[in-house]
Amino acid sequence: MFKDRVDILLAGLLLVCVAAGVALLIGGGSQASQLNPSLDKAIARDMTYQAKVSFLERLYAPVNELQQNGKYEAALLKLDELSRNYPNEAHGELLRGEILLRMQVIPQAVEHLAKAVRLSADYVDRQSPLSRRSLIDQLIANQLPKLKAKALAQENASLQKTLQNLYYLQGRLAGGCE
């Protein structure tokens, strides 16, 4: 097996490398994670969030494309198809609300936007890449005064529900909790 000094030297080096590898595995890893284990958790959390955002962008790309081309009915059909695989997914609810808003179906749009915010606070978070804060703020500014006046003039259960959802969205924009 060991024919000369080179073979013996290589076998010795191999044995040293294996021993060093075992020592590293048993020793617990890098010094950075030993000094600050919360750093690893923060990095893992950020990577998970970025992966989620990327996944949602890819998953709903056909819906966004149809929406941008003004094909709202087709976009809603595509959302229905996706919601079979991902029921109660917040981003799907948000997109449905946006499309219905563009179609001027205000009560249903408000309902879906409120549901999306209930499922994920990312949509009212200023730092989130998924934030739709300006859209929601504009919706509240445009619709709340109109709906308040209508609610005072007539007693309608669906109108009250829409008004409640608008108040909920307004509260979330102001920093309120569930």
mmCIF file of C-alpha atoms in Angstrom:
data_model
loop_
_atom_site.group_PDB
_atom_site.id
_atom_site.type_symbol
_atom_site.label_atom_id
_atom_site.label_comp_id
_atom_site.label_asym_id
_atom_site.label_seq_id
_atom_site.Cartn_x
_atom_site.Cartn_y
_atom_site.Cartn_z
ATOM 1 C CA MET A 1 0.000 0.000 0.000
ATOM 2 C CA PHE A 2 2.674 2.562 1.004
ATOM 3 C CA LYS A 3 5.420 2.148 -1.583
ATOM 4 C CA ASP A 4 7.621 5.126 -0.790
ATOM 5 C CA ARG A 5 7.977 8.243 1.327
ATOM 6 C CA VAL A 6 5.597 10.292 -0.885
ATOM 7 C CA ASP A 7 2.767 7.819 -0.254
ATOM 8 C CA ILE A 8 3.427 7.934 3.481
ATOM 9 C CA LEU A 9 3.515 11.760 3.428
ATOM 10 C CA LEU A 10 0.225 11.968 1.464
ATOM 11 C CA ALA A 11 -1.470 9.488 3.803
ATOM 12 C CA GLY A 12 -0.301 11.555 6.789
ATOM 13 C CA LEU A 13 -1.633 14.784 5.260
ATOM 14 C CA LEU A 14 -4.943 13.092 4.478
ATOM 15 C CA LEU A 15 -5.198 11.918 8.077
ATOM 16 C CA VAL A 16 -4.486 15.469 9.342
ATOM 17 C CA CYS A 17 -7.174 16.938 7.019
ATOM 18 C CA VAL A 18 -9.773 14.416 8.166
ATOM 19 C CA ALA A 19 -8.932 15.118 11.811
ATOM 20 C CA ALA A 20 -9.230 18.892 11.218
ATOM 21 C CA GLY A 21 -12.619 18.418 9.514
ATOM 22 C CA VAL A 22 -13.922 16.356 12.415
ATOM 23 C CA ALA A 23 -12.630 18.967 14.870
ATOM 24 C CA LEU A 24 -14.484 21.730 12.992
ATOM 25 C CA LEU A 25 -17.711 19.749 12.964
ATOM 26 C CA ILE A 26 -17.493 18.984 16.657
ATOM 27 C CA GLY A 27 -16.264 22.494 17.520
ATOM 28 C CA GLY A 28 -19.531 24.145 16.485
ATOM 29 C CA GLY A 29 -18.821 26.062 13.277
ATOM 30 C CA SER A 30 -17.727 29.607 12.668
ATOM 31 C CA GLN A 31 -16.675 32.149 15.241
ATOM 32 C CA ALA A 32 -19.224 34.665 13.938
ATOM 33 C CA SER A 33 -22.156 32.451 14.835
ATOM 34 C CA GLN A 34 -20.601 31.679 18.221
ATOM 35 C CA LEU A 35 -20.245 35.380 18.971
ATOM 36 C CA ASN A 36 -23.738 36.391 17.784
ATOM 37 C CA PRO A 37 -26.210 33.550 17.190
ATOM 38 C CA SER A 38 -29.032 36.052 16.557
ATOM 39 C CA LEU A 39 -27.135 37.161 13.449
ATOM 40 C CA ASP A 40 -27.745 33.765 11.855
ATOM 41 C CA LYS A 41 -31.454 33.979 12.693
ATOM 42 C CA ALA A 42 -31.731 37.481 11.227
ATOM 43 C CA ILE A 43 -29.993 36.428 8.033
ATOM 44 C CA ALA A 44 -32.196 33.358 7.725
ATOM 45 C CA ARG A 45 -35.325 35.487 8.293
ATOM 46 C CA ASP A 46 -34.236 38.024 5.637
ATOM 47 C CA MET A 47 -33.415 35.289 3.151
ATOM 48 C CA THR A 48 -36.794 33.641 3.746
ATOM 49 C CA TYR A 49 -38.599 36.949 3.235
ATOM 50 C CA GLN A 50 -36.701 37.674 0.005
ATOM 51 C CA ALA A 51 -37.491 34.192 -1.257
ATOM 52 C CA LYS A 52 -41.177 34.737 -0.464
ATOM 53 C CA VAL A 53 -41.265 38.052 -2.336
ATOM 54 C CA SER A 54 -39.508 36.515 -5.321
ATOM 55 C CA PHE A 55 -41.889 33.548 -5.328
ATOM 56 C CA LEU A 56 -44.959 35.799 -5.212
ATOM 57 C CA GLU A 57 -43.643 37.944 -8.069
ATOM 58 C CA ARG A 58 -43.071 34.869 -10.234
ATOM 59 C CA LEU A 59 -46.336 33.191 -9.259
ATOM 60 C CA TYR A 60 -48.513 36.208 -9.978
ATOM 61 C CA ALA A 61 -46.564 37.524 -13.009
ATOM 62 C CA PRO A 62 -49.274 36.379 -15.479
ATOM 63 C CA VAL A 63 -51.949 38.151 -13.425
ATOM 64 C CA ASN A 64 -49.894 41.368 -13.311
ATOM 65 C CA GLU A 65 -49.317 41.196 -17.048
ATOM 66 C CA LEU A 66 -53.024 40.739 -17.784
ATOM 67 C CA GLN A 67 -53.871 43.553 -15.392
ATOM 68 C CA GLN A 68 -51.376 45.929 -17.026
ATOM 69 C CA ASN A 69 -52.864 45.129 -20.437
ATOM 70 C CA GLY A 70 -56.344 46.008 -19.177
ATOM 71 C CA LYS A 71 -57.624 42.429 -19.355
ATOM 72 C CA TYR A 72 -59.227 42.509 -15.928
ATOM 73 C CA GLU A 73 -61.681 39.639 -16.425
ATOM 74 C CA ALA A 74 -58.891 37.348 -17.651
ATOM 75 C CA ALA A 75 -56.741 38.404 -14.709
ATOM 76 C CA LEU A 76 -59.570 37.532 -12.299
ATOM 77 C CA LEU A 77 -59.950 34.136 -13.965
ATOM 78 C CA LYS A 78 -56.220 33.510 -13.594
ATOM 79 C CA LEU A 79 -56.462 34.510 -9.930
ATOM 80 C CA ASP A 80 -59.320 32.027 -9.461
ATOM 81 C CA GLU A 81 -57.121 29.336 -10.989
ATOM 82 C CA LEU A 82 -54.198 30.217 -8.702
ATOM 83 C CA SER A 83 -56.421 30.433 -5.623
ATOM 84 C CA ARG A 84 -57.322 26.763 -6.054
ATOM 85 C CA ASN A 85 -53.676 25.890 -5.420
ATOM 86 C CA TYR A 86 -53.072 28.675 -2.882
ATOM 87 C CA PRO A 87 -56.348 29.363 -1.043
ATOM 88 C CA ASN A 88 -56.456 32.445 1.190
ATOM 89 C CA GLU A 89 -53.060 33.621 -0.013
ATOM 90 C CA ALA A 90 -52.727 37.293 0.893
ATOM 91 C CA HIS A 91 -51.111 38.461 -2.340
ATOM 92 C CA GLY A 92 -53.865 36.915 -4.430
ATOM 93 C CA GLU A 93 -56.446 38.738 -2.320
ATOM 94 C CA LEU A 94 -54.544 41.982 -2.751
ATOM 95 C CA LEU A 95 -54.360 41.623 -6.532
ATOM 96 C CA ARG A 96 -58.063 40.745 -6.673
ATOM 97 C CA GLY A 97 -58.791 43.933 -4.717
ATOM 98 C CA GLU A 98 -56.623 46.021 -7.037
ATOM 99 C CA ILE A 99 -58.316 44.628 -10.140
ATOM 100 C CA LEU A 100 -61.812 45.144 -8.718
ATOM 101 C CA LEU A 101 -60.821 48.688 -7.781
ATOM 102 C CA ARG A 102 -59.760 49.372 -11.353
ATOM 103 C CA MET A 103 -63.076 47.914 -12.506
ATOM 104 C CA GLN A 104 -64.814 50.346 -10.082
ATOM 105 C CA VAL A 105 -66.381 47.535 -8.024
ATOM 106 C CA ILE A 106 -65.605 49.371 -4.807
ATOM 107 C CA PRO A 107 -67.329 47.258 -2.106
ATOM 108 C CA GLN A 108 -65.708 44.000 -3.246
ATOM 109 C CA ALA A 109 -62.369 45.732 -3.814
ATOM 110 C CA VAL A 110 -62.384 47.088 -0.256
ATOM 111 C CA GLU A 111 -63.350 43.656 1.094
ATOM 112 C CA HIS A 112 -60.458 41.899 -0.670
ATOM 113 C CA LEU A 113 -57.923 44.589 0.244
ATOM 114 C CA ALA A 114 -58.949 44.381 3.904
ATOM 115 C CA LYS A 115 -58.687 40.583 3.779
ATOM 116 C CA ALA A 116 -55.188 40.850 2.279
ATOM 117 C CA VAL A 117 -54.059 43.228 5.030
ATOM 118 C CA ARG A 118 -55.568 40.940 7.684
ATOM 119 C CA LEU A 119 -53.586 38.033 6.242
ATOM 120 C CA SER A 120 -50.323 39.973 5.872
ATOM 121 C CA ALA A 121 -49.305 43.346 7.277
ATOM 122 C CA ASP A 122 -46.652 43.672 4.550
ATOM 123 C CA TYR A 123 -49.111 45.615 2.419
ATOM 124 C CA VAL A 124 -49.239 48.551 4.860
ATOM 125 C CA ASP A 125 -45.564 48.396 5.869
ATOM 126 C CA ARG A 126 -43.596 51.297 4.381
ATOM 127 C CA GLN A 127 -40.361 49.275 4.088
ATOM 128 C CA SER A 128 -41.905 46.212 2.470
ATOM 129 C CA PRO A 129 -41.388 45.642 -1.256
ATOM 130 C CA LEU A 130 -44.996 44.395 -1.268
ATOM 131 C CA SER A 131 -46.368 47.630 0.226
ATOM 132 C CA ARG A 132 -49.572 49.045 -1.280
ATOM 133 C CA ARG A 133 -49.829 51.772 1.296
ATOM 134 C CA SER A 134 -50.348 54.606 -1.204
ATOM 135 C CA LEU A 135 -53.092 52.694 -3.035
ATOM 136 C CA ILE A 136 -54.941 51.993 0.218
ATOM 137 C CA ASP A 137 -54.459 55.566 1.419
ATOM 138 C CA GLN A 138 -55.851 56.925 -1.850
ATOM 139 C CA LEU A 139 -58.807 54.522 -1.691
ATOM 140 C CA ILE A 140 -59.656 55.684 1.825
ATOM 141 C CA ALA A 141 -59.329 59.349 0.906
ATOM 142 C CA ASN A 142 -61.611 58.947 -2.130
ATOM 143 C CA GLN A 143 -64.226 56.536 -0.819
ATOM 144 C CA LEU A 144 -64.608 57.111 2.930
ATOM 145 C CA PRO A 145 -66.377 60.512 2.697
ATOM 146 C CA LYS A 146 -68.728 59.234 -0.024
ATOM 147 C CA LEU A 147 -69.602 56.071 1.862
ATOM 148 C CA LYS A 148 -70.101 57.939 5.141
ATOM 149 C CA ALA A 149 -72.642 60.213 3.466
ATOM 150 C CA LYS A 150 -74.425 57.235 1.889
ATOM 151 C CA ALA A 151 -74.471 55.368 5.197
ATOM 152 C CA LEU A 152 -76.110 58.347 6.919
ATOM 153 C CA ALA A 153 -78.733 58.585 4.184
ATOM 154 C CA GLN A 154 -79.661 54.895 4.079
ATOM 155 C CA GLU A 155 -79.421 51.829 6.286
ATOM 156 C CA ASN A 156 -77.687 49.148 4.205
ATOM 157 C CA ALA A 157 -75.847 46.134 5.690
ATOM 158 C CA SER A 158 -73.394 45.731 2.805
ATOM 159 C CA LEU A 159 -72.613 49.444 2.878
ATOM 160 C CA GLN A 160 -71.925 49.188 6.628
ATOM 161 C CA LYS A 161 -69.603 46.229 6.023
ATOM 162 C CA THR A 162 -67.674 48.192 3.376
ATOM 163 C CA LEU A 163 -67.444 51.142 5.742
ATOM 164 C CA GLN A 164 -66.132 48.861 8.521
ATOM 165 C CA ASN A 165 -63.460 47.507 6.152
ATOM 166 C CA LEU A 166 -62.422 51.041 5.206
ATOM 167 C CA TYR A 167 -62.148 51.979 8.870
ATOM 168 C CA TYR A 168 -60.079 48.862 9.463
ATOM 169 C CA LEU A 169 -57.699 49.801 6.623
ATOM 170 C CA GLN A 170 -57.490 53.350 7.906
ATOM 171 C CA GLY A 171 -56.611 52.081 11.359
ATOM 172 C CA ARG A 172 -53.895 49.814 9.979
ATOM 173 C CA LEU A 173 -52.381 52.704 8.005
ATOM 174 C CA ALA A 174 -52.339 54.745 11.209
ATOM 175 C CA GLY A 175 -50.329 52.005 12.886
ATOM 176 C CA GLY A 176 -53.095 50.158 14.647
ATOM 177 C CA CYS A 177 -53.001 46.460 15.390
ATOM 178 C CA GLU A 178 -55.527 43.753 14.703
#
